Short mmCIF file of C-alpha atoms and ligand atoms in Angstrom, two decimals:
data_model
loop_
_atom_site.label_atom_id
_atom_site.label_comp_id
_atom_site.label_asym_id
_atom_site.label_seq_id
_atom_site.Cartn_x
_atom_site.Cartn_y
_atom_site.Cartn_z
CA ARG A 1 66.66 66.30 96.16
CA ALA A 2 66.77 64.56 98.50
CA LYS A 3 69.52 62.59 100.90
CA SER A 4 68.67 59.50 102.70
CA ALA A 5 70.45 60.39 106.69
CA GLY A 6 69.84 57.08 107.71
CA GLY A 7 66.02 55.32 109.07
CA ASN A 8 63.56 57.78 107.91
CA ARG A 9 64.65 61.18 108.40
CA PHE A 10 65.27 62.53 106.01
CA GLU A 11 67.51 65.66 105.18
CA LEU A 12 67.53 67.72 102.50
CA ALA A 13 70.30 68.85 100.80
CA ASP A 14 71.30 73.08 100.33
CA PRO A 15 71.71 73.86 97.24
CA GLU A 16 73.67 76.58 98.33
CA SER A 17 76.20 75.04 99.43
CA ASP A 18 75.87 71.99 96.83
CA ALA A 19 76.35 75.41 94.29
CA ARG A 20 79.52 76.42 96.91
CA ALA A 21 81.12 72.85 96.71
CA ILE A 22 81.51 72.60 92.91
CA THR A 23 82.60 76.56 92.81
CA ARG A 24 84.80 74.95 94.91
CA HIS A 25 86.18 72.98 92.94
CA GLY A 26 86.48 74.36 89.78
CA LEU A 27 88.28 76.81 91.33
CA THR A 28 90.49 75.12 92.51
CA THR A 29 91.24 72.59 89.16
CA ALA A 30 90.87 76.41 87.38
CA LEU A 31 93.86 77.81 89.32
CA PRO A 32 97.56 76.61 87.74
CA ALA A 33 96.17 78.20 84.33
CA ALA A 34 94.95 81.26 86.21
CA LEU A 35 98.48 82.30 87.01
CA GLU A 36 99.80 81.31 83.72
CA ARG A 37 96.72 82.56 81.76
CA GLY A 38 97.89 85.86 83.66
CA GLU A 39 94.81 86.23 85.76
CA PHE A 40 95.63 87.35 89.04
CA PHE A 41 96.61 90.89 89.90
CA ILE A 42 97.90 92.65 93.19
CA GLU A 43 96.18 95.32 95.02
CA TYR A 44 97.37 98.12 96.94
CA GLN A 45 96.81 99.78 100.21
CA PRO A 46 98.79 102.68 102.08
CA LEU A 47 100.88 102.11 105.85
CA VAL A 48 100.04 105.83 106.85
CA HIS A 49 102.21 107.20 109.75
CA LEU A 50 99.60 107.98 112.78
CA GLY A 51 102.33 110.47 114.04
CA ASP A 52 102.35 112.90 110.89
CA GLY A 53 99.95 111.20 107.89
CA SER A 54 102.32 110.36 105.23
CA VAL A 55 101.87 107.41 103.32
CA ARG A 56 105.33 105.26 103.86
CA GLY A 57 103.89 101.93 102.31
CA ALA A 58 101.41 100.13 101.02
CA GLU A 59 100.63 96.08 101.85
CA ALA A 60 100.20 94.56 98.89
CA LEU A 61 96.71 92.14 98.43
CA VAL A 62 95.84 89.92 95.07
CA ARG A 63 92.60 89.52 93.42
CA TRP A 64 91.66 87.03 90.83
CA LEU A 65 89.12 88.19 87.71
CA HIS A 66 88.59 85.60 86.69
CA PRO A 67 86.97 84.40 83.01
CA GLN A 68 83.28 84.11 84.83
CA HIS A 69 83.03 85.25 89.27
CA GLY A 70 84.50 88.61 88.18
CA VAL A 71 86.93 90.01 91.09
CA LEU A 72 87.62 87.68 93.57
CA SER A 73 88.92 87.94 97.03
CA PRO A 74 91.65 86.49 98.68
CA ASP A 75 89.39 84.78 101.06
CA ARG A 76 87.75 83.10 98.48
CA PHE A 77 91.38 81.38 96.52
CA ILE A 78 93.98 81.61 99.02
CA PRO A 79 93.05 78.93 101.17
CA LEU A 80 92.21 76.59 97.89
CA ALA A 81 96.02 77.08 96.29
CA GLU A 82 96.87 76.39 99.71
CA HIS A 83 95.61 72.98 99.45
CA THR A 84 96.98 72.10 97.38
CA GLY A 85 100.98 73.74 96.82
CA LEU A 86 99.77 76.02 94.09
CA ILE A 87 100.11 79.09 96.62
CA VAL A 88 104.71 78.13 96.14
CA PRO A 89 103.89 80.26 92.96
CA LEU A 90 102.08 82.66 93.49
CA GLY A 91 103.13 84.29 96.43
CA ARG A 92 105.89 84.13 93.93
CA TRP A 93 103.99 86.31 91.95
CA VAL A 94 102.85 87.97 94.48
CA LEU A 95 106.54 88.98 95.97
CA GLU A 96 107.90 89.61 92.74
CA GLN A 97 105.53 92.04 91.52
CA SER A 98 105.18 93.85 94.73
CA VAL A 99 108.57 94.74 94.93
CA ARG A 100 109.44 95.35 91.30
CA GLN A 101 106.16 97.91 92.46
CA ALA A 102 108.03 99.46 95.24
CA ARG A 103 111.03 99.44 92.86
CA ALA A 104 109.21 101.72 91.10
CA TRP A 105 107.20 104.05 93.03
CA GLN A 106 110.86 104.69 94.75
CA GLU A 107 112.30 105.81 91.97
CA ARG A 108 109.18 108.06 91.16
CA HIS A 109 108.74 109.16 94.56
CA GLY A 110 111.97 111.60 94.95
CA GLY A 111 110.84 114.30 96.66
CA ALA A 112 110.23 112.45 100.09
CA GLU A 113 114.05 111.47 100.52
CA ALA A 114 113.15 112.42 104.40
CA LEU A 115 110.71 109.31 105.38
CA GLY A 116 112.55 106.99 103.44
CA PRO A 117 111.79 105.48 101.00
CA LEU A 118 107.95 103.43 100.46
CA ARG A 119 108.12 100.44 101.96
CA ILE A 120 106.16 96.92 100.28
CA ASN A 121 104.58 94.89 103.29
CA VAL A 122 103.50 91.65 101.38
CA ASN A 123 101.95 88.35 102.88
CA LEU A 124 102.81 84.90 103.74
CA SER A 125 101.18 81.70 103.99
CA PRO A 126 102.62 79.16 105.94
CA CYS A 127 103.16 77.03 103.04
CA GLN A 128 105.51 79.28 101.64
CA LEU A 129 108.02 79.53 104.87
CA THR A 130 108.21 75.06 104.64
CA HIS A 131 109.05 76.25 101.37
CA PRO A 132 112.84 75.83 100.64
CA GLY A 133 113.04 78.28 97.93
CA LEU A 134 112.33 81.15 100.63
CA VAL A 135 114.85 82.56 102.01
CA GLN A 136 116.84 81.87 98.59
CA ASP A 137 113.90 83.48 95.64
CA THR A 138 113.71 86.37 98.36
CA VAL A 139 117.48 87.54 98.09
CA ASP A 140 116.82 87.13 94.22
CA ILE A 141 114.22 89.53 94.23
CA LEU A 142 115.35 92.25 96.67
CA GLU A 143 118.68 91.13 94.05
CA ARG A 144 116.77 91.77 90.80
CA THR A 145 114.92 94.76 91.55
CA GLY A 146 118.13 97.10 93.20
CA VAL A 147 115.00 96.28 96.78
CA GLU A 148 116.61 96.76 99.85
CA PRO A 149 116.25 95.16 102.29
CA ASP A 150 114.22 97.26 104.00
CA ALA A 151 112.18 98.53 102.57
CA LEU A 152 110.54 95.63 102.48
CA CYS A 153 107.91 93.23 104.67
CA LEU A 154 106.78 89.54 105.68
CA GLU A 155 104.10 89.42 107.08
CA VAL A 156 103.11 86.66 108.73
CA THR A 157 99.68 85.07 110.82
CA GLU A 158 100.25 84.68 114.08
CA SER A 159 98.45 81.67 114.12
CA ALA A 160 101.22 79.97 111.28
CA LEU A 161 103.74 80.89 114.20
CA ILE A 162 101.86 79.72 117.22
CA GLY A 163 104.34 76.76 118.69
CA ALA A 164 106.69 77.36 115.52
CA ASP A 165 109.47 75.33 116.46
CA ASP A 166 113.19 76.57 115.18
CA ASP A 167 112.84 74.87 111.83
CA LEU A 168 110.06 76.69 110.57
CA LEU A 169 111.15 80.07 112.06
CA LYS A 170 115.10 79.88 110.83
CA PRO A 171 114.43 81.27 107.33
CA LEU A 172 112.43 84.23 108.87
CA ARG A 173 115.46 84.75 111.07
CA ARG A 174 118.05 84.35 108.03
CA LEU A 175 115.80 86.86 106.39
CA ALA A 176 115.78 89.22 109.63
CA GLU A 177 119.73 89.05 110.55
CA MET A 178 119.36 90.06 106.38
CA GLY A 179 116.62 93.36 107.63
CA VAL A 180 113.37 92.73 106.27
CA ASP A 181 111.26 92.74 108.38
CA ILE A 182 108.09 90.38 109.29
CA ALA A 183 105.18 91.58 111.08
CA LEU A 184 103.43 89.47 113.16
CA ASP A 185 99.85 90.29 111.29
CA ASP A 186 96.15 90.07 113.12
CA PHE A 187 97.53 89.57 116.48
CA GLY A 188 95.58 89.51 119.16
CA THR A 189 92.98 87.02 117.61
CA GLY A 190 95.46 83.73 118.20
CA TYR A 191 96.05 82.36 121.27
CA SER A 192 99.88 82.35 121.05
CA ASN A 193 101.57 82.88 124.68
CA LEU A 194 103.03 87.11 124.66
CA ALA A 195 106.54 85.48 126.87
CA ASN A 196 106.86 83.48 123.41
CA LEU A 197 106.80 87.02 121.29
CA ARG A 198 110.50 87.72 122.31
CA ARG A 199 111.28 83.62 120.75
CA LEU A 200 110.08 84.55 117.34
CA PRO A 201 112.16 87.60 114.26
CA VAL A 202 109.60 89.64 114.58
CA SER A 203 109.52 94.22 114.69
CA ILE A 204 106.35 94.49 114.29
CA LEU A 205 102.89 93.61 115.16
CA LYS A 206 100.27 94.46 113.63
CA LEU A 207 96.86 94.83 115.49
CA ASP A 208 93.81 93.06 114.01
CA ARG A 209 90.83 94.67 112.83
CA SER A 210 88.71 93.81 116.04
CA PHE A 211 90.82 96.28 118.50
CA THR A 212 89.86 98.83 116.01
CA GLN A 213 86.43 97.87 114.90
CA SER A 214 85.57 98.82 119.19
CA MET A 215 87.24 101.55 118.99
CA GLN A 216 84.99 103.22 117.36
CA GLN A 217 82.00 103.38 119.87
CA TYR A 218 82.63 107.66 121.97
CA PRO A 219 83.92 105.79 124.41
CA ALA A 220 85.79 103.34 123.71
CA ASP A 221 85.33 100.48 125.54
CA PRO A 222 87.45 101.15 128.65
CA VAL A 223 88.96 97.39 128.61
CA ASP A 224 89.29 96.97 125.07
CA LEU A 225 92.29 100.45 125.63
CA LYS A 226 92.88 98.71 128.43
CA ILE A 227 94.72 95.81 126.43
CA VAL A 228 95.41 97.59 123.19
CA GLU A 229 96.78 100.07 125.32
CA GLY A 230 99.23 97.33 127.48
CA ILE A 231 100.02 95.38 123.92
CA VAL A 232 101.45 99.19 122.70
CA SER A 233 103.93 98.97 125.47
CA LEU A 234 104.27 96.17 125.67
CA ALA A 235 105.36 95.76 121.23
CA HIS A 236 107.58 99.09 122.13
CA SER A 237 109.61 97.27 125.60
CA LEU A 238 110.80 94.60 123.12
CA ASP A 239 111.17 97.31 120.05
CA LEU A 240 108.96 96.18 117.75
CA ALA A 241 106.13 98.98 115.94
CA VAL A 242 102.89 98.65 116.09
CA THR A 243 100.47 98.93 112.65
CA VAL A 244 96.74 99.00 112.88
CA GLU A 245 93.87 97.35 110.49
CA GLY A 246 90.78 98.87 109.88
CA VAL A 247 90.64 102.05 110.42
CA GLU A 248 87.54 103.34 109.19
CA THR A 249 87.02 106.52 111.14
CA GLY A 250 88.69 109.38 111.70
CA ALA A 251 87.98 108.99 115.74
CA GLN A 252 89.21 105.57 115.40
CA ALA A 253 93.16 107.74 114.16
CA GLU A 254 92.38 109.49 116.33
CA GLN A 255 91.57 107.12 119.48
CA LEU A 256 94.41 104.71 118.53
CA ARG A 257 97.17 107.18 117.66
CA ILE A 258 96.68 108.21 121.44
CA LEU A 259 96.72 104.71 122.65
CA GLY A 260 100.68 105.37 121.01
CA CYS A 261 100.52 102.91 117.94
CA ASP A 262 102.86 103.94 114.82
CA THR A 263 101.01 103.01 111.45
CA ALA A 264 98.00 102.92 110.29
CA GLN A 265 96.05 100.85 107.61
CA GLY A 266 91.79 100.61 106.65
CA TRP A 267 89.65 102.64 104.73
CA TYR A 268 88.95 106.30 106.26
CA TYR A 269 93.03 106.83 104.70
CA ALA A 270 92.08 104.41 101.62
CA ARG A 271 90.67 100.92 99.49
CA PRO A 272 92.69 98.80 98.52
CA GLY A 273 93.20 99.81 95.22
CA PRO A 274 95.54 99.87 91.69
CA PRO A 275 98.85 101.32 92.14
CA GLU A 276 99.01 104.25 90.54
CA ARG A 277 96.83 105.93 93.60
CA LEU A 278 99.43 104.97 95.90
CA HIS A 279 101.47 107.10 93.47
CA ASP A 280 99.12 109.99 94.41
CA LEU A 281 98.75 109.87 97.46
CA ALA A 282 102.77 109.00 98.33
CA LEU A 283 103.01 112.29 95.58
CA ALA A 284 100.58 114.95 97.84
CA ASP A 285 102.87 114.00 100.84
CA ALA A 286 106.25 114.68 99.82
CA THR A 287 104.66 117.75 97.64
CA GLY A 288 102.93 118.94 100.17
P1 LIG B 1 95.35 91.11 106.25
O1 LIG B 1 96.64 90.16 105.35
O2 LIG B 1 95.20 90.19 107.43
O3 LIG B 1 94.93 92.08 104.85
C1 LIG B 1 93.21 93.38 105.34
C2 LIG B 1 92.43 92.51 104.68
O4 LIG B 1 91.16 93.08 105.04
C3 LIG B 1 92.15 93.00 103.30
O5 LIG B 1 90.94 91.82 102.79
C4 LIG B 1 92.36 94.49 102.86
O6 LIG B 1 91.38 95.05 101.89
C5 LIG B 1 90.82 94.70 103.96
N1 LIG B 1 90.38 95.83 104.79
C6 LIG B 1 91.60 96.61 105.24
N2 LIG B 1 90.52 97.93 105.46
C7 LIG B 1 89.97 98.02 105.81
C8 LIG B 1 88.52 98.09 106.12
O7 LIG B 1 89.14 100.18 107.38
N3 LIG B 1 87.59 97.64 106.67
C9 LIG B 1 87.88 96.59 106.29
N4 LIG B 1 86.54 95.73 107.06
N5 LIG B 1 88.56 95.89 105.91
C10 LIG B 1 89.00 96.49 106.32
P2 LIG B 1 91.55 91.08 100.96
O8 LIG B 1 91.95 92.22 100.67
O9 LIG B 1 90.22 90.70 101.08
O10 LIG B 1 92.31 90.28 102.37
C11 LIG B 1 91.66 88.81 102.66
C12 LIG B 1 93.68 88.15 103.50
O11 LIG B 1 93.60 87.64 102.48
C13 LIG B 1 94.69 89.17 104.30
O12 LIG B 1 94.17 89.42 105.40
C14 LIG B 1 95.00 87.45 104.25
O13 LIG B 1 95.45 87.06 104.85
C15 LIG B 1 94.78 87.33 102.30
N6 LIG B 1 96.09 87.54 101.39
C16 LIG B 1 95.80 88.49 100.62
N7 LIG B 1 96.78 88.76 99.40
C17 LIG B 1 97.76 87.99 100.89
C18 LIG B 1 98.57 87.08 99.26
O14 LIG B 1 99.64 88.05 98.56
N8 LIG B 1 98.99 85.74 100.00
C19 LIG B 1 98.85 85.79 101.14
N9 LIG B 1 99.34 84.17 101.22
N10 LIG B 1 97.66 85.60 101.67
C20 LIG B 1 97.12 86.77 101.02
MG1 LIG B 2 98.15 91.28 106.11
MG1 LIG B 3 95.86 91.72 109.04
MG1 LIG B 4 93.39 90.90 109.29
#
């Protein structure tokens, strides 16, 4: 099929992008029923303390088991869910499931008292931030499950908070006052003003995977080392903890530990997986 691009010029339509557009449309219209039919599921990826290697919690990562297309990654459908507003009920479902799961781990994980309760990190979309039910939904879920607010961390991307006004920050402030941790996800990819950090009710910086990737070579790029060193020291001076994403090798983990990062996440430790796996990993820690 050829599309006329005006005059006597012709352009071939890219069949791939056509197929993608159809799938996009198909996926978008299938989303609401998928939630009702229970086609979403959550994988959990451990968060590991860089100092002693112990598992301290996990990040919840949603997937869609589509009847025709198989398992779809969140990058395929979260933007569509944001566009249609389905992200609000979907996000609420992820939050409830994940907090319930955290409760189940905590109950079976008696041996590791010294490390504190296993924590759960849940991603929030910008649309959820502006939804008026966020604070109440979160309070209700914590109460129903009996999970302490300080075992929950909500991850918000740096770009969602750039230029955020007080109205947008208010629900996050309320949650932070209750003891819920707020993490700035993918930190370092946006262009947020570092001085702005003081204004945000954030207690954790999640350093973007691109920084971790630059620790791959040995010796690492000296400029990247300086940047990470600077971010970590600024974060610590503001009482923020630093988590690093995308750690794939022991060398990266060691470099980031030396640079003072607190917690790490990545394939080096474990890929995202079913909840039982997290339990086994954490239990292996607790019993040595
Ligand atoms: P994110 O929050 O930055 O999550 C980290 C992503 O990095 C995950 O991709 C994870 O599987 C991947 N990852 C972890 N370790 C490694 C590693 O060592 N190497 C590499 N190359 N990748 C690693 P995933 O699961 O595909 O999720 C993509 C994004 O989708 C997430 O990025 C998050 O922004 C979004 N997302 C996932 N679940 C939810 C959700 O429930 N709600 C919302 N609003 N967004 C979600
Ligand atoms: Mg995240
Ligand atoms: Mg991230
Ligand atoms: Mg990321």
